[in-house]
Amino acid sequence: MTLDREELRDAWTVSIVEDSAPAGVPPEVRDALRGAGISATVPGQVHTDLEREGLLPDPTHDRNEAATRWVGRADWTYRRTVDVDPRGHERVDLVCEGLDTVTELTVDGVQIGATRNMHRRYRFDLLDATGGSNTATERELEILFESPYREAGRVAARAGSMPGPYDEPFPYVRKMASNFGWDWGLTAVTSGPWRDVAIERWSTARLRDVRPLVDVEAGEGVLDAHIAFERSGMNDLDQDGEDDDLVLVVTVSGETVEGTKTRQRSRAQVTPKENETVVTVRIPEARLWWPRGYGAQPLYDVFVELQTVEGEVLDRQTFRTGFRSTRIDTTPDQIGRPFNIHVNGTLIDVRGVNWIPDDVIVSRVDRQRYQGRLAAAADLNANLVRVWGGGVYESHDFYEACDELGLLVWQDFPFACSAYPEDEPLRSEVVAEARDNVARLSRHPSLVVWNGNNENIWLHDADGWGDELGDRGWGLDYYLDLLPTIVDAVDPSRFYTVASPWSGSESLPANDVDHETHHSWDVWNRLSDDHYRDSVPRFVSEFGWQAPPAWRTLRDAVSDDPMTPTSPGVVHHQKAADGMGKLARGLEPRFGTVPDGDLDRWHWLTQLQQARAIATGVEHWRSHWPRNTGVIVWQLNDLWSVSSWSAIDSAGRLKPLAHELRRLYDDVLLAIRPVSTVRTAPGGAPADTAGRPGGSDQSTASLPVPDTAGSTARGDTAVIDRPVAPIEVVVRSTRRGLDSVVRVRRIDMAGQTLAEVHLPVRLDGAGVGVVTLPESVGIVQDRTGELVVADMDWRRAVWTPSADKDMRWQPAHYRAAFSEAEDGDGLELVIEAESLVRDLLLQPDRVQPEGTVDRGFMTLLPGERVSYRLRGVTEADVPRLTEGPAMWTIDRELSISDIPQ
């Protein structure tokens, strides 16, 4: 008989354990939760049920957070009736894909198990707990969820204090750390069966674990299916005193490079003494899976069947995977250690985003939400998502979306920003959780990196944790020994890195810019964004700049009247230490001080500052390829409406930063930067395999200015015997050569051209082209009254020689014409500039809640036109769409009266 699975989604109730109810529970809520309690959603967490029944205010709204914290300090009981009838099978198991977090499970009052880890899957034998009896098969299943605070307190009492930047006890319990709050997150400590609960009935044997490890050998796709199985202990069908042989069949189907259908199958017969084996399937001429931008993402269907020798199917699994080879190169070079990610022999120019849990009540994140967020990331030209270590191992839905979209995945183990005890019971939990999830996620071709922790080693050294810890373990053994050993044993096809940041050696500072991965947080925390240019890290795995959420998202979450940058609700929705002060200090060098109470100006300028700051870093680092081979912006998403570093807010609205990332992460990046003297090639450019579809990357080419008097070329660099421009144009081409022309103009504040040159940009292959500028356009005569503009194809870069607050901006004049889009999907808006229009931003969500626009900040010169697509608005909204602040430019934000004349 084939394994039968019954999902337990309905007929659940949840109630509070009365003697655990903490102070702060309203009496009417306590009364409603007594006895039978309320209906419960499974999978789910108790917050959602309490909100649905009107017993709990939305913790993300206004300042409700404090009024809901009691939920995390209470114990909760989930109940439902289950049928333990085997229905002809030999075994009946209760399968829990995720329990949050500290539980005791009973059937008719008899304990069948206990858990203390949100990140693990569990299986419990129901027949054993009920004596195998078929009488009264309807039994009461009860799952008691103890407050995570109580478990954390017990562990902390044994382990001692663990230093870190937060006061909450997340290091002592294997649970999503950001439930306990973060510098972008509220505190909402959850409990509940957050993933599926089911009953599985099976006979003879079942598949326990399938790990399909893939590689490519001479154009042939190779899938090694490592299969473990469990026997029922009751399958001596021929009555010879021992279990019978079993057969494992693995079938892989898809298309070859020629476009023909292929279906390859391998089988293995295993003896009663075996409980695992490897079945290898080879696919001739397999199509390769590539990161987006480098090729297609063909996926192959995989069918794994466990059979009797007579061919009866006992259990099966189906999924999709892709064939690719991966390698991360950290071989020392003349600069230090790179962190070069290769896929199918091609060095990848990583343009990534950091991912945090998309909801503080993480069970609310479904496949549709994953698909929407990750598709948005792909639309921004990202090609890697880093799953940060204060969250969870996401569901298969997340990784399947990444597989389909071509988004590489860097997965942190859940250790973040703290010391962690290495004693029992946590150590055994870490072992079990790591083995479980490394195996579970091995099917996904998008997954390329496992990372031991987020910032723990760096903070240990930088913040002097050793003084408090003494000789107690703090997690280092996990990162240096335990976790790499598990990865090597369970999935040796993936690369393991000790930490982020990590320099590759305990003898070096963890955050050394010349070695492997780097987090750039001095900028934002204490330095202005121009200091991104102080160094060229080998791989930047975190950097970011804050801004509030989209206007509508903020208004929907905060009801302050009046709402100002310092009103209580706005301030509450800022969790970073001195966050509002850092936002203000970040604005000041470029834009000056925002008057108290001017929310419109503050909101608009913080959005522009976030986009400008991130552009400064990305342009600098990407233009120093191949010294730098990757940037991962902090962060893609939010889990509530908050001022944060995100590009997409918690409502799914794109901040202007998101649109800027689309430009910054494009395969061809055009920028103007201060002249750089940084050596880019670490002892020669990384070589790629010739003929690979992804192309190859060459070292930086420095392109001399043609026909410049007194200039001579030395090697590939122009030397000019006249005043040298302090700026240069740089072009990064990720995948192919270029033969184009860059038009560079020096203009006044009316947008009139003062000087103009057309300069060739030629690259034989992918790489960086640096264009030296002649004095006529590279040296401004009036630092507060001129701009430098570079255009190549449809791309534009603008250089502002002085702080925007010091520039003598003139009023922007332009015409706006609205019409219904030809395809009927929204409105088309055409803006035609009659003067210089600097940083024009449309915010249709200020007019209609569903209003969206497909562009961010735009700069136009006189006579230029740009088209926008607006959705969620109608022609009736046009008058309001053209009014400030729904449509504003920088001259409106930096009031003309404030600008030096």
Steps between C-alpha positions, in 0.01 A plus 500: 500500500620848415558748780188709563520853638210676673547872559369626834390851411149528639317466832780637718443713808743701708468611861718666757641293786335687782770475763751633246311814407735792563415844622356723234239260361169692485229324706265462202781339303580264786134396519477434125812283502399273788370148454445405136657826387467624143536342157858480379664518160752226426758554374510822695602683814282617784526872419298454181216324680487759776490782245230327295276466808553862599689401816829662402573828325727489195847526656635669185253791525579822686660414835305179563819300537517547878135397546562166325824386662317290758425244226861384494505445876193277512468125443257383232323172431395388152248214481315290247372147460706266284423158358780253579339215306779345285247438220688189401849641543766384744608839632322825587721809557425855603718722280570859604687706242558783747405569863565843651670419732499331844230233506364190666275277288244263650233265367217443749733633768789265414816685400629402156776757465654836588681763292715807555596610147298703250741412217451120499253245363358237737336158473321312779367142504128516577442124514772455758341769714159334479611141539416417139132463588237568235224552756396861557725622220382860544750646745565850632831646386627780718807713436605716792718796394700634791610863503838528324606739775468228761714256301755772430514581871579140591777474243643839595514397866730212405702664222550845649459833326576520130619844384342673202335829401145400601345431840257231382589131566496363144845333527363251753222351288506367143238735366482780245716761672327802347174402677668666796546831318791641296624836383228482232253268675234509768479246780226242441603167654288237331383147582316241295522224237648734240538238228286208388381231739395166348441130566692257280396135476748262343610139471825311442718809455495872427743755358668675789731736313585575136806712424541555124851638454569623148805575291603528136767280349605558137156633407321217675268574788567279800250451782613298799186425701603422857196318633430394857195296594331361810354150528185424692654188652199301382589413141629143512268411215673169418514409870871419499569684823626828354375800302481473122704680238376835376544679169568870446423651161605853403371654176612835359322660205537825309656642184847465350701787356357400161145552626407132493322329788709271718404259776773316685447243775722313744411244766668332795398198703584514870526219751339485844830606654496833315305814587653739248658495156603723209329480162676684216317627192688651205339734246696526175509851352321646799397862483685704760332707769638855518456800729273757339674714244747224413268252334178306544369310804393161364367271771469122485223294656630242748291201611626285788311180576551244776365163384480138599688255280163421342464864392242620752556870575539561872592869496593767249637852483489736204680830458700701249870574488753644259846402380785739564846498646604748768827608653591778743863603463675650803856426385738769630619752241722809503239702690361247745220246456219539247152360536426401141181309423524288185206326337566266209855630485396866470588758761175666605470875552284476811234766545310387803239583762478394863175329598340519844176321602223668302266513799558499873221238506698289258228238443305765307757499221362277225616396155332799337682742728835330439441506126409869503798614706753287315362591157540863603862431597560341162340799328753721682775299324608322819651156446558385860294496819670457835270346763615677815581312821245662732212345312408147397585236247225594257246260352549319170273765345775758547778294347282372216430860403874568505561190286249624244617862500872427489571659837804350671446432871746560780354337813606600849469254783276672762765664717508879505661785692555319831702247689325159512538227764676186383368282785211256504217507424578752226793316348297192414225720361750680275629166369150368425379826344806539278480140373128534437518823300818436305335180378159660442636782284749295299258459207514870407749603229476862613667424835876556472628615842446395861616761750575426866375823659427867460757734665561288810876463458540861392302631799675264741833659410385858440283527813724305737260219585788288625524699824146399598514146364825385653563141395135422420410394148319765298431334164845500340514121511174488305638722227853360469434130557145374550315669213767450232524135600124458456496678164791287379325181610147580385554719193864529394389659172443834676759749622512584869631832629562552871327834540392821340717698518796264492862549394585133455722474806480543875830687480338787307226741605171344393394813307826563312417670169769310309389153600179323400175657630446842654219690675516875442321656799730784605325681218146566622590448867759777522629604156343668198446291189795645306715285731385193308778608264766455770554134413420224253402187696530171317131418553251720688239276660328779696470877463201727510334832569165566664183670382137484617250276318289629213269784595181295492657217699603743772160670505318166521711391797519824698203717593686791662323832452692700413757258359854634509848346496496522880140404575469198732376244247760591238776477757367164625525364147875559511690230691864579425706646781498879444331423167328836464823676589691302239238581237534871583880491505498305176292769330701795625818481285305476175163659570529697823262502795131425456278742692324346800155375416548489121413137436461540124849638454654253746337202329597613149861584587563183700385298198739691274784472750453123523515466122802730468690328782451151361595625153825639639598162639385280213650720229832509682523129571362367173731728303799338671441153359661250535650614829141510619278221365179548694272735693195398704292796611336498841210439459232397249190479720336589831284310750298804614461866410823651626779737410762257383760418238249319276435556130148354522287582802277263695196577283694402190539858379824583325701783651694721257807298601350198323485687170855623553617144560359406161747747347789414730462125449459515123745298291643830375555768762594857407634725776706810567743469787804675649815388323605169654853377554396166649652197333211290381658178373647281777796365310305466176135459428317181593487276197177336394457193287506603136177457314274478805164671443562735791798664330824598663620798694816689421696744706412868502582689184588867540397681185707806402330811370559523126656809348598651833797730462805385692360158586689178457392149582707291738370150490122542518496824695500851356742754647391859432742797520237756599259547793348159569127474560420382854224275368478224242230302326497128570307225323458152645390238248419171669469248220620634168724746324395851406547727202311815582534873553447694819374856465624721783363849558570775745175691552374798698201501732264584217612184325691682228813335365827677584731235353454163335716207385430158349744233616536140386442211739643174372540176690604181324323298767317545826682728744532863601574793274633820656465813285731788585326834454649808334507823693209648305247266660694352791576825684205720593540877507219561749472231766152605613362583157604214273447124460678234297272260311612182323275307261563168328219333311201544735711519817575821686734606781500842667779655705419777749828677587369648827247392759144534371424747778766732356397471136308794350205296377251677277129418488431193286262550208344209316179389332307193613271315260283212621325243283357153538765237434460329164471158666239634743724434800506833682600844380794615293661824611743686277711771660668749264764720659516871420793558735733292713277259695706348777378199699139496394310248717142383461322357806156383379439315827446846650196531273362145500599215736562264207688756293836387357754634254774326304779754554672674788700823499559632147714787369410662164660771287301755297309339215530145635199277557446200725204265521359356821248219554260572787271232641232514766398854398251640246468812290287647780814500715708703253458841672625359829781303333654821365492679831776493758604289674365227269724643226801691628853590397803592704448874455167462679655305785798730537290814498629766261507743791739264680742471209800734472455750215 
